[in-house]
Coordinates of C-alpha atoms and ligand atoms in Angstrom, one line a residue:
X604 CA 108.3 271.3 68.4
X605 CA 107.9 268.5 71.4
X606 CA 104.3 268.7 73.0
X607 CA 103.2 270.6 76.0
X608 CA 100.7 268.2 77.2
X609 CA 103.1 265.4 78.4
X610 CA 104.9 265.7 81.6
X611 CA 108.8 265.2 81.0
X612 CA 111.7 263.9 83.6
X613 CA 115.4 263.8 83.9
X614 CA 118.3 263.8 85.8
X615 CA 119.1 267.6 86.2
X616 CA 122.8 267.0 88.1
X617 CA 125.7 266.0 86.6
X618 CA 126.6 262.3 85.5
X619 CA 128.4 260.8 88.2
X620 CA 128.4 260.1 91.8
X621 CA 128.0 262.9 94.2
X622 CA 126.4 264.0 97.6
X623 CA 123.1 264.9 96.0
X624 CA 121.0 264.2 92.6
X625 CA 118.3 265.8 91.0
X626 CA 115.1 264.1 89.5
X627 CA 113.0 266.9 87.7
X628 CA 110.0 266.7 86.4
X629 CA 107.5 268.7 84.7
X630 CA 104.1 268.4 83.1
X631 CA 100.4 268.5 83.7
X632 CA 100.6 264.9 85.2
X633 CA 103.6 266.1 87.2
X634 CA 101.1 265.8 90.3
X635 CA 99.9 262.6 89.9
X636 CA 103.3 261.1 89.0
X637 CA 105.3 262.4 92.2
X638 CA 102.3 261.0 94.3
X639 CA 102.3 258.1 92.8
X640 CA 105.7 258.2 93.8
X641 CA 106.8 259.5 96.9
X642 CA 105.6 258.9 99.9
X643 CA 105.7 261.6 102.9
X644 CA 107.4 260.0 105.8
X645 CA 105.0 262.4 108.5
X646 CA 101.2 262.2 108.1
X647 CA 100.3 265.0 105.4
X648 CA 100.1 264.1 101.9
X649 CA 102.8 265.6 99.2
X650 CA 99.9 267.7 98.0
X651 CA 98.8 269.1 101.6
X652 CA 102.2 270.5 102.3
X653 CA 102.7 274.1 100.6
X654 CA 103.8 274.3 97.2
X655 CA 107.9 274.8 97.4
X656 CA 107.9 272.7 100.6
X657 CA 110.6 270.3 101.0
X658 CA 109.1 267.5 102.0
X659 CA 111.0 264.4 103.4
X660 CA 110.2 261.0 102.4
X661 CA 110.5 257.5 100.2
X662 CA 111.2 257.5 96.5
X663 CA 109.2 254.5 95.3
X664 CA 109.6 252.1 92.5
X665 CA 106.6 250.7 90.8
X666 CA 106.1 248.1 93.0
X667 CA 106.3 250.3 95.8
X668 CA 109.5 249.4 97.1
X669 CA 111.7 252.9 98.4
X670 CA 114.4 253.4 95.9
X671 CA 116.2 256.3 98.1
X672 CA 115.4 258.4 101.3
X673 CA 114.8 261.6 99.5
X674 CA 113.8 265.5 99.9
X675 CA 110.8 266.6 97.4
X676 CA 110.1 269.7 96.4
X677 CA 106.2 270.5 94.6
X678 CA 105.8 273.9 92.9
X679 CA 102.6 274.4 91.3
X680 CA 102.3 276.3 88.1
X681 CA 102.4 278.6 86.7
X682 CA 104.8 279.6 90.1
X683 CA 107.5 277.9 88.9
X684 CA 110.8 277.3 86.6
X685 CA 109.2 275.9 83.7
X686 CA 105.6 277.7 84.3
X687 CA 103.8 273.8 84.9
X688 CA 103.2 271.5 87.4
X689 CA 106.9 270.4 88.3
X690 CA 108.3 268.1 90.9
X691 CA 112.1 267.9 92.1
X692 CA 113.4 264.9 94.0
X693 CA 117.1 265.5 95.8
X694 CA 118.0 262.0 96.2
X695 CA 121.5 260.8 97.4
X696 CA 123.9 261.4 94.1
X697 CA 123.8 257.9 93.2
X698 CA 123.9 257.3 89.5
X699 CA 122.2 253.8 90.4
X700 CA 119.3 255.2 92.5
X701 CA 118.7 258.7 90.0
X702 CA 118.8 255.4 87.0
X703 CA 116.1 253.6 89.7
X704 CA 114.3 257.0 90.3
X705 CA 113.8 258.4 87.0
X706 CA 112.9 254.9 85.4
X707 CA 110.4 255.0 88.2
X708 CA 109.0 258.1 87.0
X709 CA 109.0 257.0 83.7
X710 CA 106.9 254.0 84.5
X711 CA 103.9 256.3 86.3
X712 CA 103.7 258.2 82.9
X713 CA 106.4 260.5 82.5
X714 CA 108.9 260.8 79.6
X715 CA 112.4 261.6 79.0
X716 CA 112.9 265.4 78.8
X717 CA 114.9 266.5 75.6
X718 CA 118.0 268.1 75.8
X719 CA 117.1 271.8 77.2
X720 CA 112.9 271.0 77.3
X721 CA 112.7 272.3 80.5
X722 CA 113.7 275.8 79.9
X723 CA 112.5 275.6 76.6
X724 CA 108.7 274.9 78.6
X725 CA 109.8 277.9 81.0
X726 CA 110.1 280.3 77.3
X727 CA 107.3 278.8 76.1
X728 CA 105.2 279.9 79.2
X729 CA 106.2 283.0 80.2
X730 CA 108.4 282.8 82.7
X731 CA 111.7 283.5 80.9
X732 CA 112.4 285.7 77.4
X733 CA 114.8 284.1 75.2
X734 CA 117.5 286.5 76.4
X735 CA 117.1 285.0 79.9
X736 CA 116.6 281.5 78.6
X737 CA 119.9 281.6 76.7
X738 CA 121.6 282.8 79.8
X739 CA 120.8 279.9 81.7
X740 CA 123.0 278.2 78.9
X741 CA 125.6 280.9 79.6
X742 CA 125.6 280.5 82.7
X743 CA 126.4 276.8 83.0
X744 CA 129.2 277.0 80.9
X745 CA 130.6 279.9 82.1
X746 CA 134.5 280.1 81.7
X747 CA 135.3 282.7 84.2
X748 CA 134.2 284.6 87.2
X749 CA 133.2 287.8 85.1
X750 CA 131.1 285.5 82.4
X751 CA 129.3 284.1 84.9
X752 CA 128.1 287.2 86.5
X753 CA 127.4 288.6 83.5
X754 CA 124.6 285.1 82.4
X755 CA 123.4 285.3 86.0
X756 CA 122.9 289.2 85.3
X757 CA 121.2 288.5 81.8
X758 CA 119.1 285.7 83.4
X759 CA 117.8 288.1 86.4
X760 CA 116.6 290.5 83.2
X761 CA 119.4 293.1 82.6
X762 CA 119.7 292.3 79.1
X763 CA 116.1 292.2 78.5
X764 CA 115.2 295.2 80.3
X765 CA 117.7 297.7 78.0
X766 CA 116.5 296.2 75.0
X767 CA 112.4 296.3 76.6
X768 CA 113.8 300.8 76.7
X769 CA 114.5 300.3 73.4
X770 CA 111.8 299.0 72.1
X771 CA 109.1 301.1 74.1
X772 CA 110.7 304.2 72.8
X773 CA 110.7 302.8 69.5
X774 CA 106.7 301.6 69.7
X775 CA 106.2 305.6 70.9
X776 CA 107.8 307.1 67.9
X777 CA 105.4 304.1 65.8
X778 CA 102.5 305.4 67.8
X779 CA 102.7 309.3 66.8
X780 CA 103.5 308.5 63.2
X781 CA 100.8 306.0 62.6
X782 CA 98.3 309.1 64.2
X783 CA 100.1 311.2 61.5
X784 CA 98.7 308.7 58.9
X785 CA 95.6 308.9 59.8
X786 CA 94.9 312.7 59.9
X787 CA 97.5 313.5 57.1
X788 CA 96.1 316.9 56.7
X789 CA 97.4 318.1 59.5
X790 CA 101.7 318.6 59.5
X791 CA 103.9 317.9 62.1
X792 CA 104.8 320.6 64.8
X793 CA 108.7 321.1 64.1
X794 CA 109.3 320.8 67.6
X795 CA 107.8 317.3 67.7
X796 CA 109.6 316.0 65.1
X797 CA 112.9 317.4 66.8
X798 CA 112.1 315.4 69.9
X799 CA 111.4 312.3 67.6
X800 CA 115.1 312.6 66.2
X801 CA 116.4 312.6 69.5
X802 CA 114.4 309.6 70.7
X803 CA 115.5 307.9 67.6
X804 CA 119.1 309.3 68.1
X805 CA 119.1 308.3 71.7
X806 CA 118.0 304.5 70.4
X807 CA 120.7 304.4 67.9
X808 CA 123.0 305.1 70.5
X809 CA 122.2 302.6 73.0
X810 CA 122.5 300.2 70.5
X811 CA 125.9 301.4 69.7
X812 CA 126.6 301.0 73.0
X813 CA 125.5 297.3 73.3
X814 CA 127.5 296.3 70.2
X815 CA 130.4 298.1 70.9
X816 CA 130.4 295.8 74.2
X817 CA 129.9 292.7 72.0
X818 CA 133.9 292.0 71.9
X819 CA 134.2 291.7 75.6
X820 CA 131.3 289.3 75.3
X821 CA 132.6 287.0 73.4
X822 CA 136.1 287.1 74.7
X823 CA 134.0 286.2 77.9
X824 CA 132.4 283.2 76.6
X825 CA 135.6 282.2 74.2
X826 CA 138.5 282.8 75.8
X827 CA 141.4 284.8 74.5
X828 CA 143.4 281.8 73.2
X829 CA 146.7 282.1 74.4
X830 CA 150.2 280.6 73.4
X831 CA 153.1 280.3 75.6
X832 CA 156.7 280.4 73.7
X833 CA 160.3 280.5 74.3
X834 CA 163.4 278.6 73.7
X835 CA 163.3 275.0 75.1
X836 CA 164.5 275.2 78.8
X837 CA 162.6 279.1 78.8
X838 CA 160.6 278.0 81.9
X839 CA 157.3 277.1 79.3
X840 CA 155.8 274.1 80.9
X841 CA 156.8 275.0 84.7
X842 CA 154.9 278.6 84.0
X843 CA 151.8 276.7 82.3
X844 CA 151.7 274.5 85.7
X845 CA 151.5 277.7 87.8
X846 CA 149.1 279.2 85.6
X847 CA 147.2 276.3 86.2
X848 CA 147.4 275.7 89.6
X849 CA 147.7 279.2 90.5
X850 CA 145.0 279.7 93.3
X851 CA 143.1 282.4 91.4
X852 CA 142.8 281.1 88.8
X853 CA 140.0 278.8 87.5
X854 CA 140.8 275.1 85.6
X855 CA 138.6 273.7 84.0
X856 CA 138.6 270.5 81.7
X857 CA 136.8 270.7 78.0
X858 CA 137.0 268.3 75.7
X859 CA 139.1 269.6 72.6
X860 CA 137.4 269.6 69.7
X861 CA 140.1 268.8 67.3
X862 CA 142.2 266.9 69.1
X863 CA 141.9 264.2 71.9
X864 CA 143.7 266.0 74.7
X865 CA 142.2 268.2 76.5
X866 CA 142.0 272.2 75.9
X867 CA 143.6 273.9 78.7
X868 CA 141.8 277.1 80.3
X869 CA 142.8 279.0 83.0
X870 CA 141.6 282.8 84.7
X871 CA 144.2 285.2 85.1
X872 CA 143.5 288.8 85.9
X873 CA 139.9 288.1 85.2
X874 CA 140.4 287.3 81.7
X875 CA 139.1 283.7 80.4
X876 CA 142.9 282.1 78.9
X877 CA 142.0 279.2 76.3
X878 CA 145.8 278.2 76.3
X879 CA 147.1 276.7 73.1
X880 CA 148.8 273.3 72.2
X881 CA 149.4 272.7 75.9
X882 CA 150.3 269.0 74.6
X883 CA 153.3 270.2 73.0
X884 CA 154.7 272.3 75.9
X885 CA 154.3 269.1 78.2
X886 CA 155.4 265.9 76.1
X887 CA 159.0 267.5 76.2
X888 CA 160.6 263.6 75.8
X889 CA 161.2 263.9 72.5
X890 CA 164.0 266.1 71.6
X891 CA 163.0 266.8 67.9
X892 CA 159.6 267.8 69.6
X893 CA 161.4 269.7 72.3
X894 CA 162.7 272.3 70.0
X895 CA 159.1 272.7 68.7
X896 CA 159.9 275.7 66.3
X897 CA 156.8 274.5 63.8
X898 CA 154.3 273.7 66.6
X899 CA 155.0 277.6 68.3
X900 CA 155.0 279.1 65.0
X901 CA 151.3 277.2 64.5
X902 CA 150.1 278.1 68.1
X903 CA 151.6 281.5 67.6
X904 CA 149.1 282.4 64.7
X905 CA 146.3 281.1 66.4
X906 CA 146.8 283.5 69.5
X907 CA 144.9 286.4 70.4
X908 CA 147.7 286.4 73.1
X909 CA 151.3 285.4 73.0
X910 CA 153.3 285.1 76.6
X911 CA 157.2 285.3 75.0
X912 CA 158.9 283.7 77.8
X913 CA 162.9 284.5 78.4
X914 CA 165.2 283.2 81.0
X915 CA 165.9 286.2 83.1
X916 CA 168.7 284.0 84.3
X917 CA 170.7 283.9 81.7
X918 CA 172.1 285.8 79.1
X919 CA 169.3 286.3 76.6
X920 CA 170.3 285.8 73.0
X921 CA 169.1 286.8 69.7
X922 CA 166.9 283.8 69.2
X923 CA 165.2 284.8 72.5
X924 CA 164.3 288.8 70.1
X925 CA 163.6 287.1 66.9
X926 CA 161.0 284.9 68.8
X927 CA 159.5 287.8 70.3
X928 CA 159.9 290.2 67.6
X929 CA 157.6 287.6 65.5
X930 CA 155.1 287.6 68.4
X931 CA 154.6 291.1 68.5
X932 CA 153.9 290.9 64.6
X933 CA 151.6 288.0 65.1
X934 CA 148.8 289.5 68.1
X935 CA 149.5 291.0 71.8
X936 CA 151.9 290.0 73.1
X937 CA 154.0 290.3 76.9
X938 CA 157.5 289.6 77.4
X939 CA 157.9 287.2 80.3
X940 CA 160.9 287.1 82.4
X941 CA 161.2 283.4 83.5
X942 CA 162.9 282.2 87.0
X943 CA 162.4 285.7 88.6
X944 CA 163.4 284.0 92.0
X945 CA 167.0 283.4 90.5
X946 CA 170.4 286.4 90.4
X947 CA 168.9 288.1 87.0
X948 CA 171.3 287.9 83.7
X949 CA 172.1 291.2 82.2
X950 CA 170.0 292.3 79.6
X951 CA 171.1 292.8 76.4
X952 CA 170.3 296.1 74.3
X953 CA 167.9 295.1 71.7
X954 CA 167.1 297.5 69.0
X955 CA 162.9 297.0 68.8
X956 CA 159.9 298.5 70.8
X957 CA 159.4 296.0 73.6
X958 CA 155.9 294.7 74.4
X959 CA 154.7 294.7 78.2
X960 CA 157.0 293.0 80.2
X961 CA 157.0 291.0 83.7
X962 CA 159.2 289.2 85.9
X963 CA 157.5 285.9 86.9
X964 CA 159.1 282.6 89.2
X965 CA 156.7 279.3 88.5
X966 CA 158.8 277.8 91.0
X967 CA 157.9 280.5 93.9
X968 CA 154.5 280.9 92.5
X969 CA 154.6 284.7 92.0
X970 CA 152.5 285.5 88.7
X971 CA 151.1 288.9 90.3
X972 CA 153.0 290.9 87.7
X973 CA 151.8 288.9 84.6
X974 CA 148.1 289.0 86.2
X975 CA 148.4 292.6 86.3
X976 CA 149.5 292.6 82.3
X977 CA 147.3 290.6 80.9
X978 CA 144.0 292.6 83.2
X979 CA 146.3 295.6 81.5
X980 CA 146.0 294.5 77.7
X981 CA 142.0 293.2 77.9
X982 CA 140.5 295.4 80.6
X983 CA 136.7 295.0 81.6
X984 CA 134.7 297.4 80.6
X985 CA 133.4 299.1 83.5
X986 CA 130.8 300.6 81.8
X987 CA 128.9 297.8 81.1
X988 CA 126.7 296.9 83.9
X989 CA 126.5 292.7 84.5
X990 CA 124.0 291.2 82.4
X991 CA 123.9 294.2 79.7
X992 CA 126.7 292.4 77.2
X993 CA 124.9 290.7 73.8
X994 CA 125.7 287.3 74.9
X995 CA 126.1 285.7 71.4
X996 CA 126.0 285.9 67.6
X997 CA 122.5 285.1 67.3
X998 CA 122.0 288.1 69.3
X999 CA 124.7 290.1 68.4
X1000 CA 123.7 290.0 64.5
X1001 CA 119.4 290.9 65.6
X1002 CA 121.1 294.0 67.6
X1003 CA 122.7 295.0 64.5
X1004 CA 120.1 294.6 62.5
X1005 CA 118.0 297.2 64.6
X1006 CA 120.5 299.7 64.7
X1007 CA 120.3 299.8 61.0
X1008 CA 116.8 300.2 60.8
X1009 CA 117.0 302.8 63.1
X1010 CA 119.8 304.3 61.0
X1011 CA 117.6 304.0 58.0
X1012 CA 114.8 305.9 60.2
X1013 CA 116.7 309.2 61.3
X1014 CA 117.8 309.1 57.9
X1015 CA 114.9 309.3 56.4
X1016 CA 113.5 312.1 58.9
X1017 CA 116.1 314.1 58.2
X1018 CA 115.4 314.1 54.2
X1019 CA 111.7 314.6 55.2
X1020 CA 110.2 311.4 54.1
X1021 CA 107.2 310.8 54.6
X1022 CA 105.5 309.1 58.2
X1023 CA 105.0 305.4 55.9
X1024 CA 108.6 305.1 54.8
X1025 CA 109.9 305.5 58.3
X1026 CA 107.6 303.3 60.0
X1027 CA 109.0 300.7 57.6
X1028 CA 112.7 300.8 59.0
X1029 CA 110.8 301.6 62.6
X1030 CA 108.7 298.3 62.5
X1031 CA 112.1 296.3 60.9
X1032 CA 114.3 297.6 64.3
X1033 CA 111.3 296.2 66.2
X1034 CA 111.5 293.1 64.9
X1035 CA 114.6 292.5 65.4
X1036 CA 114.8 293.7 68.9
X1037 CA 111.4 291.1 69.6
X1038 CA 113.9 288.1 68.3
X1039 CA 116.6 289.6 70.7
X1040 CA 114.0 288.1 73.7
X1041 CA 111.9 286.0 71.6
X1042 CA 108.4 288.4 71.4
X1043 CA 108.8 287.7 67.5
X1044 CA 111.4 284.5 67.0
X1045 CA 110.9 282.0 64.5
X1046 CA 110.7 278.4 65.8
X1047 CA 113.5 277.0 64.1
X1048 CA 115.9 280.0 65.9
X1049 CA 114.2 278.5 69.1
X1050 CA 115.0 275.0 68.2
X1051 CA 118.3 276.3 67.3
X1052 CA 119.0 277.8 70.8
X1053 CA 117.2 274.8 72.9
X1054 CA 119.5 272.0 71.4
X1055 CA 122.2 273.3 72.7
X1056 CA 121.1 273.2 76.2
X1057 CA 121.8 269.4 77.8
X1058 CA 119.0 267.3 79.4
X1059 CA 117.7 268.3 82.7
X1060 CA 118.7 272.1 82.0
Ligands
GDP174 P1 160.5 274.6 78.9 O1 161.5 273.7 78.2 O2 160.5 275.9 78.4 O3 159.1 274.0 79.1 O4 161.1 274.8 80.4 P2 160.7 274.0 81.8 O5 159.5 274.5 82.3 O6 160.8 272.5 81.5 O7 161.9 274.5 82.7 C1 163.2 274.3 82.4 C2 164.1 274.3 83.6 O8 163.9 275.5 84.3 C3 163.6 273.2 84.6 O9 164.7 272.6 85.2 C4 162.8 274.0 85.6 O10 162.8 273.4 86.9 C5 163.5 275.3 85.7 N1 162.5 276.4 86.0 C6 161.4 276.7 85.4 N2 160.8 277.8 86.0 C7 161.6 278.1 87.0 C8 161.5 279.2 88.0 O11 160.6 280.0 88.1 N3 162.5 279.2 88.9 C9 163.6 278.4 88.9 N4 164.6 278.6 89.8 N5 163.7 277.4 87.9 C10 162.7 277.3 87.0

């Protein structure tokens, strides 16, 4: 585990020029470094201003030449992010001057932060549990509107709180049976040990509740991954353009991970799209590629959604039903009537249960109806307050674990085990709920969960 006693820097924004960049820095020297520093243009000393203050004035290099005209902010632990002594410089967003600035920094004793260390010092103090620290992660990579207010509600505590109900209830029913231990001669009133079912009953269920949610969660942070398909000329690539420039909906750019093209995502109806082998709906040159049988049959298995797209402007054939009749075998699937802003085709009689269908036009830019469809097929759960989804794996697998002790608990109640063998299973939910926000993690899980986060976060 990196030391607490040194005081750590980065640049916190993105790489890049942009109107404003962020030097952060955090330690016990954090003080001593930005005053070394920065100098106030007015009269007052960084240190005399209140904490939080933005205070205008010159970066400095080590020869005390101004690197930038900057704003610096000084918050005084433990009253802030990471719990220390921290200083934040908004300089212009000039990869040259941050380079200048943090080097600076670097020079009056600071060192390079590791990649998450800040947050990682803000767990490590106090001032967030792990739930909250592993929505900050969330939150920065948040692929859609709904996942993002979902992180922001699990970093303002809404995750934490459920499971801190949980776990108080839990540390009750621990509480009367370790009294029971110790005055065994005296049995339990039947009433009491009826309440202490439903307590444990009402536990079990909230968990439920949690990880019946978990889907949704990672959907959230995922994406459904999504395959458009049709017969060359269906309307694929034009529709994949609207999706993607369609002004509701969200673009963003990640890296593939098994390929050097990009992964396409896009929002529609509020539901994260991660759309499939984009590459070979666009690189339509090559006419043995065109037909692309192989590569929709491949992006086809893949999906957790397939949009079967069909000319509504001409006569559909049986190509167009084999296609979609394989889709529908394969994962949801909705039947897309292409070049809606054209005289329709009629439409055959087909002898098969047709999936959803819309009517869309890329070239009018009317994708209402498919919106509505694919909102239709993976509706948000209303139920689940922002903030209050399991977020991950890690904590998706620690939530299951407590239901089963739990489980184990009522179970062995209800076959009048004695107090010792249920406080077993009791103390084994607790446990697992305290790694849920980090009262009882294991430093390699936090190493785990820190890593991931970049530098400056
Ligand atoms: P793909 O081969 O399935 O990718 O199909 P394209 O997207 O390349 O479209 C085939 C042809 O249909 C092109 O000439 C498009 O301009 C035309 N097209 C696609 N979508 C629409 C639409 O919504 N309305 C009209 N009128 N034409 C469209």
């Amino acid at each position: 585990m990196p030391p607490l006693n040194d005081t750590i820097a980065a640049i916190s924004t993105p790489r890049g020029a942009g109107a404003i960049g962020i030097l952060r820095l955090s330690g016990p020297q954090a003080a001593e470094i930005a005053e070394k520093r920065f100098k106030p243009l007015g009269r007052k000393g960084l240190l005399e201003h209140s904490p939080r203050e933005l205070v205008y004035g010159d970066l400095l290099d080590s020869g005390g030449q101004p690197i930038d005209r900057v704003l610096c902010t000084y918050s005084r632990g433990p009253a802030s992010y990471t719990g220390e002594d921290t200083a934040e410089f908004q300089c212009h967003g000039s990869p040259m001057v941050l380079a200048l600035g943090l080097e600076a920094l670097f020079t009056a004793g600071a060192r390079q932060a590791r990649a998450g260390e800040f947050t990682r010092r803000a767990f490590l103090n106090g001032r967030l549990d792990l739930a909250q620290a592993e929505a900050v992660g969330d939150l920065l990579e948040a692929q859609s509107r709904e996942g993002a207010r979902h992180a922001a509600g699990q970093l303002a505590g809404a995750l934490s709180q459920k499971i801190g109900d949980i776990y108080s209830a839990l540390v009750d029913v621990m509480a009367h049976f370790h009294a029971v231990l110790d005055y065994p001669d005296e049995d339990i009133d039947p009433f009491r040990l009826e309440e202490l079912e439903n307590t444990l009953a009402a536990q079990e269920g909230a968990l439920d509740t949690l990880l019946a949610a978990c889907g949704r969660g990672k959907l959230l942070r995922e994406g459904v991954p999504c395959a458009i398909v049709g017969r060359p000329n269906a309307g694929k690539s034009s529709l994949l353009n609207a999706m993607l420039g369609w002004e509701r909906a969200i673009v963003t750019d990640i890296p593939g991970t098994t390929r050097d093209t990009v992964e396409e995502r896009c929002e529609l109806g509020g539901v994260p799209l991660r759309l499939i082998d984009t590459a070979g709906l666009r690189d339509t040159a090559d006419p043995v590629e065109k037909l692309g049988v192989e590569r929709s049959r491949k992006a086809m298995e893949e999906a957790g959604l397939i949009l079967v797209l069909i000319d509504s402007s001409r006569p559909a054939g049986e190509e167009d039903f084999a296609l979609l009749q394989k889709a529908v075998s394969l994962a949801p699937a909705i039947l897309v009537w292409t070049k809606g802003d054209l005289p329709p085709a009629p439409v055959p009689f087909v002898d098969m249960e047709l999936p959803p269908a819309v009517t869309v036009s890329a070239k009018a830019q009317s994708l209402g109806e498919l919106e509505e469809a694919v909102a239709e097929l993976f509706p948000r759960e209303e139920a689940v307050p922002y903030g209050q989804l399991l977020a991950n794996t890690r904590q998706e697998e620690a939530a299951r674990r407590a239901r089963e002790g739990v489980r184990r608990a009522r179970e062995a109640l209800a076959a009048g085990l004695t107090p010792d063998a249920l406080l077993t299973d009791v103390e084994e939910a607790l446990a697992a709920l305290g790694e849920l926000t980090g009262q009882s993690i294991q430093e390699d899980v936090t190493d785990r969960i820190f890593s991931k986060f970049c530098v400056g976060k």
